[in-house]
Each structure stands twice: as structure tokens, then as C-alpha cells.
Amino acid sequence: MSEQMGNGMISRRKLLKSMGAAGAAAVMFGTMVNVTNGKDDTSVTDSVYGKDGKKKPLNVADLACVVSTTIEELRALTDLNADSAYLVTNAGQEGHYVYDPADTTSTDNIGLIVVSTGGARFKRLLETPYLNVKWFGAKGDGVTDDMAAIQRTLDAASARGGGTVFIPNGTYIVSPSGQNRLFLRNNVNLLGEGTSTVIKVKDNAGDYGMIFGANSSTPLRDVRISHLRVDQNPQNNLTCNIDSSRTDSYYWQFAIALYNYENIVIDNVTFDPTCGKNTITLNKITAKNAIITNCRFNFVRAKGDPDYDNSAIYLNGRSHTVSNCLFYSDPSQKARGAIETHAGTSVISNNISDGYYTGINLQSSESSGEHCDMTVTNNTISNANQGIQFGPRLQHGIKNVVISNNTIHLINTVHLRTLTTGISTAGSSEDVGPHENITITGNTIVFEEEFTRRSSLNEGAYGISLYRNCNYTNVVISDNLIRNAPVTGIRVGSTAKVGVSTNIKISGNMIVNAGHYPATSELYRAGILLRSTVNGADISGNYISDTYDEAKGLFSIRVNDFDGTFTNVSVKNNLITTKQGGLWFSVSPSVQMDAPPAKTVTTFPPTSGTYIQGEIVLVTGLSVDAGKTPAGFKVTSTGSAGTLTSVTGTGTSGTPYLVVNDVSQLQPEQWIRIEQGNQLRRIVRISGNQLRLNANLTAAATSSPVAFAAPGYLAFGSIGKLPAVPDTSGSNLEQLELEVNQLKQRMRDYGMIF
């Protein structure tokens, strides 16, 4: 057939060239298929499918001719030819259509079906495995509202039973409002070309519920959204108002929200900027199988409440994976949570969060049943206020949680919240379910130092903490590094002493400079703290250090009877170091501890050292006065031996601090007596020239002399023996009888006679 340029016909050779390599190959192998109306019984005539009426691929090369045309010309066409292919040349909508004389009902969707003014149906021949939104009228020019065109593409793919909607490079303006959104369809994927494919909310779109959603009466199944960018355009949506007092949801500005789903994948999607109460919401307890991976989030606060709650990813349902995602926000934008997941099973791994209040939040669900099964590993959380939180929902416990090998950096002095934690329990006052099988191991948690008390922070600044009014069973906290925890390094047990902790192991942790913050209550300023009722705990092999030149922490380990009831608790083999001395080791007598090392002195009475009531001390000096020098002694009252030279102290009544003029002669654990008020006190920490005492002063002291409070002793087992009396010839009977009676009494005292 010859070229006839005047009427738009072209030869087969021209046809092949116009289609390119892929299209030419399709023609050669007869693989270009006609697009039908999505029904199983096609209406395409024998001119397309052959005389037998059976559906088969169309070989375009068998058509009589190809006519070059436009969408507009097709709609106006009256001279119809079923043996011709019509090559549409509209920019972005290029493709080949054929006339289907048997179809009188299909709807015009531009991209696959064009209906003429006379009612003729022209149908696109697919040259690719996907549907291009530009075929359906999308412009991607950053000006045109493309929302309807994208929806037409989704619907057309759904009508075909599924497929991929392709969004090429460009900026596609969308206009969600109220309930109006882009409705996703079963088995229909969205595919862009990376960050150069942009779905952008139009300027001043106002309030809207979500950009992408679905009907929730049945699950949305088998959908993948990938390789594109979503721009919620908060800087130019000045007519919206995120108002948390509203009772509807049509202002939440979600990017993707599904309330019934199964098998959803969101990967390589960039949400920049994103601004809604949540960016991705997948929320139904009976839903299952969601994967979010390799996505990027940049939160910028929208117009409305100055501190509205928000999460980048909110998941509720069974079987979730969030991995290799990046979350960023300037702390001034008040991004609340990067990842929040409920129910389980879930794996959160290899994500990076920077600038969000909370990196990861885990919670059971009202219907979570007997397991949660959550693993959080190898995440990096920077410039946060709280790193990782976990907790029950109502009475439903959180169980089988592993939090391991995460790196958490907290900027508590920037966020200035009332609570700052590395890894901790969380929830409202009604969330009281138990915590079972919790493992927290191999994490690094670093706070900013905070030396000045602020009104918004009391004791709520913990490295690792299970502090809520709940029961805790089978908890392992091991091999973590916690640095600069303002108040408590590791804490188990509630402030109100509610709940029972059973089978707790805290071992191998390195805790540096915990308790340096001047909290209102000093009870919590500890490296390790147990509270409430504890049945079975092992605190061993931990390294607790205060590296300041003048010690700022208070307790190294506190398991004090004032804080709770402790049964089968062991505190052994922990190493505690400071530069100047101190960190109060406050442990209940009921706690199993390391056997004290045997104490020795070279002379009796000792000239230095602190001795505790009940201790046995051996005398090892070489100088012996036979029969008089004791082998050792038992300490009958606690005290410190030796003499202080010209030491004076000043302190205020009702406070536990004494400032002395000379600290060089003093050490922690020594007992001193303050002359003014005759006050006996133990030194528990030295910081500069300030002594922290074990109890408040009952009387003020002003340059009062300070002396050691001497211990009491009872000697035993004299070394050697007295020589015999040479003769008694000069003694009378009465004198001899008295000497014998004294000997008999001594023998009775030692149990030798009765």
C-alpha cells in the first residue's frame, strides 16, 4: 500500500517505524492485543478476532492500513473502517486504536476507549504491559489537575482484572478534599520513575482526609505502590486547618490510608514534604501482610494545631515489615513518631530516623490475642526525644519483643519534653496489660548532658525503663551502652510501686554518668534501680562509671527496702568506678551480694579504715606481745578509725550536704561526727569539697570541727601464751583459792567446763 499523506494513511513500513522496536516486535510476533471492556465475553468483531469468534492476539500487520489521527479527530470521525488502525499522535497519548463495530456500550475513558460523537468505540492496542496515566489525559505539567485522569487509569486497569498503572516523569497535581481521594483498586499497582514522578497536592487544597485510599467494606488486596514521590505541599496549602477538636476524619491529610487490606507493598516512595496526622495508615486488626521498604519521609508541619499528633507510618494488623526507610524532620517541626506498629507480627529493621520525637512505637491491640511477636533491630534513631517505646493496649499484654542492636541519640535539651527515654514502656493510664518475654540487648543510647533543673522535667529521664504500673515477666536487659542518662540508667518497677516483676536479668551493661540531672526526687538518680515487688532478679557484671572530675551521679545500684519488696534478688560482680569517689550502693539486707573480702590490719586497734558492725578483722602484724596481742576482733559498732586534722564543715539543717575545708583526708563510706549537734553521718559521695551524707543534717553546722566516728571492737584469740608463775610460796590459801576460782570462771566462759 502506498503512502497517502493527504488522508493520513501510512504504509506498514511507516507503521513499524512509528511504533519503535518494541511495537515492531509485537507486530512481527502478533502479540499486540486489543483492550476490551473487561468482561470475559469480548464484543470485538471478527475483523479483529477472526471468523471463529474466539479471542486471540491481533496481528496489526494484517490490517489494511494505518491512519494518523488525534483523539479529537477520532471523536469526530464518521467514516469508519474496521480494517484500519488509527495512530493517535496526541502528545503523551500516542498509540494505535481499532474500531470495534460490535461494541455500543463501553464508556469513554480516553486512554483505552474513545467514543465518537456518533457512538463508535475505538480501542487501544496495548504495546506495553502497563497503562500510562497520560493516555487517560494526565499532563504532569505541574499546572493541570490530573486527579480525574489518574483515577480513570486506576479504574481502567481494574476493569481489565488488574495490572500496573505507570506514571512517567512529571509533576501531577491532585486535589483531594473531604472524602474525595484517589481510590486504589485490587490487583492494580502504581509505578513511577522515581523522585522525578511527583504526585503533588494543589495549592490551597484545604482540608482533606487522604490522597490515596480505598473502600473499606472489603479488603484492598495485592497492591504495590512504588518509585514515585508524594508532595503534600503544606507550604502552599494555607486554607487547611488540622484541628484536633474535630470529630470527623476529613482533615487528617493522610497520604495513603487503608482501613481494610491484604498484601500491600509500598516501596521506594518518597514523601517529601509530608504533613498529615499520619503519612501512611494501614489500620485494621484483621488485616494482614504489609511491607514498607526503602521509603523516604520529610515531615513539615501543616497549618493548624501547633502540636498535633502525627506518625509517618502507622500500622495495625498482622504481619508487618518496615525496613530501610529514612525519616527526617527538623526538630522545630515537631514530628511526633516515625514508625508506630500495633498487634504484630512485625519486624522493624535497618531504618534511620532523624529529628522525630519518637523513633519507634510498639503496642499490642485490643484484639491482639496471646502474642505480639515484634522484632526491632539495627535501627538508627538520631536527634530524638524518645527512642523506642513499647507497651500493652488496655488489658492485652505485649509479649515476645526483641529490641536489639539499635543506636539511639537523644537531644533532650532541644525537645524539652516532660519525658525523655532511650528504650521504655509507654501507654496511657488504662493500658495495664502485662509485659512478657522482653529482650533488650546490644543497644547504644546516648543523651545530651543536662545539669540545670527545668520545670518540665522531674524524674522522667531514663536510659532503659520498665516504669509503668504493670507486671513484667521474663525480662533480659543486657550488653547495652547507656551514656548520660539524666536520671536513671536502667529502671524496672513503677513509681507507685504497683505491679510485680518476675525473672529479671540485668547484666553486662555499661552505664556512664547516669543520674547527673538534679531531679526533684533523688531516689531515681541511679545507674540501676529496682522498685515495687520483685520476685527473682539478677543484677550482675555491669560496669557503672561516673567520669566527672567532681562526681555528679548519686546511686550506683539502688535496691532499697523503701522502694519495694525484694525476694530472690542477687546483686553480684558489678564494677563501680568514679574519679573522686562515691556513687551510693544502696542495697537491701535481703539481697544476695558478693561475700565481703577478708579485712586485715597490721596493728590493734587499727589506725585507719572503715569497719562495719559484724565484720571479723584479722590482725596480721609481725609484732606480737605473747598472750596479749589479739588474733583478730569483731566490729561491734560501725565507724572509721584514725584521726582527722583540722577538718571543719558547713551545712544547712534539713539537707544532706556538708562542705568541708579539706577533702584530701576523706573517702566515701567513712563515718564522721560533726561536732555541732553531735551528728553521726556516713559519706556516700564526694564532689569537689562537698560531701553527700547518708541523711539530712538535724542541726546547722558552721565551720564545725569534723572527726572520724570510731568503730567499736571486741578482741578475740590472743596470740601466744602467758608464761607460768614460777612459784606460789609467798601466797596464802585465800589468795590461791581466788586465783583458782578466776581460772575456773574463764574456763566456763570459753565452754571448757560447765
Short mmCIF file of C-alpha atoms in Angstrom, two decimals, residues 62-247:
data_model
loop_
_atom_site.label_atom_id
_atom_site.label_comp_id
_atom_site.label_asym_id
_atom_site.label_seq_id
_atom_site.Cartn_x
_atom_site.Cartn_y
_atom_site.Cartn_z
CA ASP A 62 -2.81 -7.89 8.75
CA LEU A 63 -4.82 -4.67 8.85
CA ALA A 64 -5.41 -2.89 5.58
CA CYS A 65 -3.92 0.44 6.60
CA VAL A 66 -2.89 2.76 9.41
CA VAL A 67 -4.42 6.21 9.73
CA SER A 68 -2.61 9.01 11.57
CA THR A 69 -5.08 10.95 13.72
CA THR A 70 -5.79 12.60 17.08
CA ILE A 71 -8.19 11.88 19.93
CA GLU A 72 -10.29 14.84 18.85
CA GLU A 73 -10.43 13.60 15.24
CA LEU A 74 -11.42 10.12 16.39
CA ARG A 75 -14.33 11.55 18.31
CA ALA A 76 -15.49 13.41 15.19
CA LEU A 77 -14.88 10.52 12.80
CA THR A 78 -17.87 9.28 10.77
CA ASP A 79 -16.09 7.33 8.02
CA LEU A 80 -15.39 4.13 9.95
CA ASN A 81 -13.20 1.25 8.84
CA ALA A 82 -12.75 -1.89 10.97
CA ASP A 83 -9.80 -2.95 8.84
CA SER A 84 -7.70 0.11 9.73
CA ALA A 85 -5.50 1.02 12.71
CA TYR A 86 -5.70 4.59 13.90
CA LEU A 87 -2.40 6.01 15.17
CA VAL A 88 -3.19 8.71 17.76
CA THR A 89 -0.48 11.34 17.84
CA ASN A 90 -1.56 13.48 20.82
CA ALA A 91 1.49 14.18 22.98
CA GLY A 92 1.68 11.61 25.75
CA GLN A 93 -1.31 9.69 24.40
CA GLU A 94 0.35 8.14 21.34
CA GLY A 95 -0.85 4.72 20.40
CA HIS A 96 -2.85 2.57 18.00
CA TYR A 97 -6.63 2.19 18.16
CA VAL A 98 -9.02 -0.03 16.20
CA TYR A 99 -12.72 0.39 15.65
CA ASP A 100 -14.99 -2.20 17.30
CA PRO A 101 -18.35 -2.14 15.47
CA ALA A 102 -19.87 -4.69 17.88
CA ASP A 103 -19.41 -2.57 20.99
CA THR A 104 -22.13 0.02 21.62
CA THR A 105 -21.93 0.34 25.42
CA SER A 106 -18.35 0.87 26.61
CA THR A 107 -17.60 4.15 28.37
CA ASP A 108 -15.09 6.62 27.00
CA ASN A 109 -12.04 6.70 29.28
CA ILE A 110 -9.70 8.32 26.73
CA GLY A 111 -6.79 6.02 27.49
CA LEU A 112 -8.20 2.70 26.29
CA ILE A 113 -11.58 3.51 24.80
CA VAL A 114 -12.54 6.58 22.76
CA VAL A 115 -16.20 7.06 21.83
CA SER A 116 -17.03 9.20 18.81
CA THR A 117 -19.91 11.63 18.68
CA GLY A 118 -21.69 9.06 16.58
CA GLY A 119 -21.25 6.32 19.18
CA ALA A 120 -18.37 4.40 17.59
CA ARG A 121 -15.94 2.71 20.02
CA PHE A 122 -12.22 2.88 19.27
CA LYS A 123 -9.97 0.68 21.41
CA ARG A 124 -6.27 0.98 22.10
CA LEU A 125 -3.92 -1.81 21.16
CA LEU A 126 -1.58 -2.30 24.13
CA GLU A 127 2.09 -2.05 23.23
CA THR A 128 3.31 -2.18 26.88
CA PRO A 129 2.46 -4.29 29.96
CA TYR A 130 1.14 -1.24 31.79
CA LEU A 131 -1.36 1.59 31.44
CA ASN A 132 0.10 5.09 31.22
CA VAL A 133 -1.78 7.84 33.05
CA LYS A 134 -1.01 10.23 30.21
CA TRP A 135 -3.11 8.08 27.88
CA PHE A 136 -6.04 8.97 30.10
CA GLY A 137 -5.46 12.72 29.92
CA ALA A 138 -2.94 13.36 32.70
CA LYS A 139 -0.50 16.11 31.79
CA GLY A 140 2.13 16.00 34.54
CA ASP A 141 2.90 19.65 33.83
CA GLY A 142 2.64 20.93 37.41
CA VAL A 143 -0.38 23.05 36.49
CA THR A 144 -3.20 20.82 35.27
CA ASP A 145 -5.31 18.98 37.84
CA ASP A 146 -4.59 15.34 36.94
CA MET A 147 -6.62 13.69 39.68
CA ALA A 148 -9.51 12.59 37.45
CA ALA A 149 -7.13 11.26 34.80
CA ILE A 150 -5.21 9.17 37.35
CA GLN A 151 -8.47 7.79 38.70
CA ARG A 152 -9.59 6.86 35.17
CA THR A 153 -6.36 4.94 34.75
CA LEU A 154 -6.82 3.06 38.03
CA ASP A 155 -10.39 2.18 37.09
CA ALA A 156 -9.41 1.05 33.60
CA ALA A 157 -6.72 -1.25 35.00
CA SER A 158 -9.21 -2.65 37.50
CA ALA A 159 -11.73 -3.30 34.73
CA ARG A 160 -9.11 -5.42 32.99
CA GLY A 161 -8.68 -7.53 36.14
CA GLY A 162 -5.57 -5.71 37.35
CA GLY A 163 -2.20 -4.58 36.12
CA THR A 164 0.23 -1.70 36.53
CA VAL A 165 -0.57 1.99 36.23
CA PHE A 166 2.56 3.78 35.04
CA ILE A 167 3.16 7.43 35.95
CA PRO A 168 6.05 8.81 33.89
CA ASN A 169 8.29 11.73 34.84
CA GLY A 170 6.39 14.90 35.65
CA THR A 171 4.51 16.74 38.37
CA TYR A 172 0.90 15.60 38.64
CA ILE A 173 -1.38 17.97 40.52
CA VAL A 174 -4.13 16.32 42.57
CA SER A 175 -6.98 17.92 44.50
CA PRO A 176 -8.17 15.74 47.39
CA SER A 177 -10.88 17.31 49.53
CA GLY A 178 -13.00 15.99 52.36
CA GLN A 179 -13.82 12.42 51.36
CA ASN A 180 -12.61 12.89 47.80
CA ARG A 181 -9.48 10.85 47.12
CA LEU A 182 -7.80 8.59 44.61
CA PHE A 183 -9.36 5.15 45.04
CA LEU A 184 -6.93 2.26 44.78
CA ARG A 185 -8.18 -0.98 43.24
CA ASN A 186 -7.45 -4.66 43.81
CA ASN A 187 -4.51 -6.05 41.85
CA VAL A 188 -3.66 -2.61 40.44
CA ASN A 189 -0.11 -1.35 41.06
CA LEU A 190 1.21 2.22 40.84
CA LEU A 191 4.66 2.60 39.29
CA GLY A 192 6.60 5.83 38.73
CA GLU A 193 10.08 6.66 37.54
CA GLY A 194 11.50 7.59 40.93
CA THR A 195 11.56 11.01 42.54
CA SER A 196 11.03 12.66 39.14
CA THR A 197 7.46 11.29 39.21
CA VAL A 198 5.69 13.66 41.61
CA ILE A 199 2.12 13.48 42.93
CA LYS A 200 1.57 16.97 44.32
CA VAL A 201 -1.38 18.38 46.24
CA LYS A 202 -2.59 21.56 44.61
CA ASP A 203 -2.14 24.96 46.24
CA ASN A 204 -4.80 25.75 48.84
CA ALA A 205 -6.44 22.37 48.52
CA GLY A 206 -7.87 22.92 52.00
CA ASP A 207 -8.88 20.10 54.31
CA TYR A 208 -8.83 16.53 53.06
CA GLY A 209 -8.81 13.07 54.55
CA MET A 210 -6.26 11.36 52.31
CA ILE A 211 -4.71 11.34 48.86
CA PHE A 212 -4.86 7.58 48.21
CA GLY A 213 -7.50 5.37 49.80
CA ALA A 214 -9.98 2.58 49.15
CA ASN A 215 -13.42 1.40 50.11
CA SER A 216 -13.16 -0.42 53.43
CA SER A 217 -16.14 -2.78 53.12
CA THR A 218 -13.82 -5.44 51.66
CA PRO A 219 -10.02 -5.71 51.86
CA LEU A 220 -7.92 -3.97 49.25
CA ARG A 221 -5.75 -6.81 48.01
CA ASP A 222 -2.47 -7.25 46.19
CA VAL A 223 -1.41 -3.64 45.57
CA ARG A 224 2.08 -2.23 45.18
CA ILE A 225 2.94 1.49 45.13
CA SER A 226 6.50 2.17 44.10
CA HIS A 227 9.09 4.54 42.66
CA LEU A 228 7.39 7.90 42.95
CA ARG A 229 7.29 10.99 45.13
CA VAL A 230 4.33 12.43 47.04
CA ASP A 231 4.44 16.18 47.75
CA GLN A 232 1.71 17.27 50.16
CA ASN A 233 2.64 20.90 49.56
CA PRO A 234 1.97 22.17 53.12
CA GLN A 235 3.73 25.47 52.49
CA ASN A 236 1.12 26.39 49.88
CA ASN A 237 -1.98 24.85 51.44
CA LEU A 238 -2.92 27.79 53.59
CA THR A 239 -6.64 27.03 53.54
CA CYS A 240 -6.31 23.78 55.50
CA ASN A 241 -6.65 23.54 59.27
CA ILE A 242 -5.61 20.41 61.17
CA ASP A 243 -7.97 20.84 64.09
CA SER A 244 -7.77 18.04 66.64
CA SER A 245 -11.04 19.13 68.23
CA ARG A 246 -12.97 17.94 65.16
CA THR A 247 -14.74 14.59 65.41
#
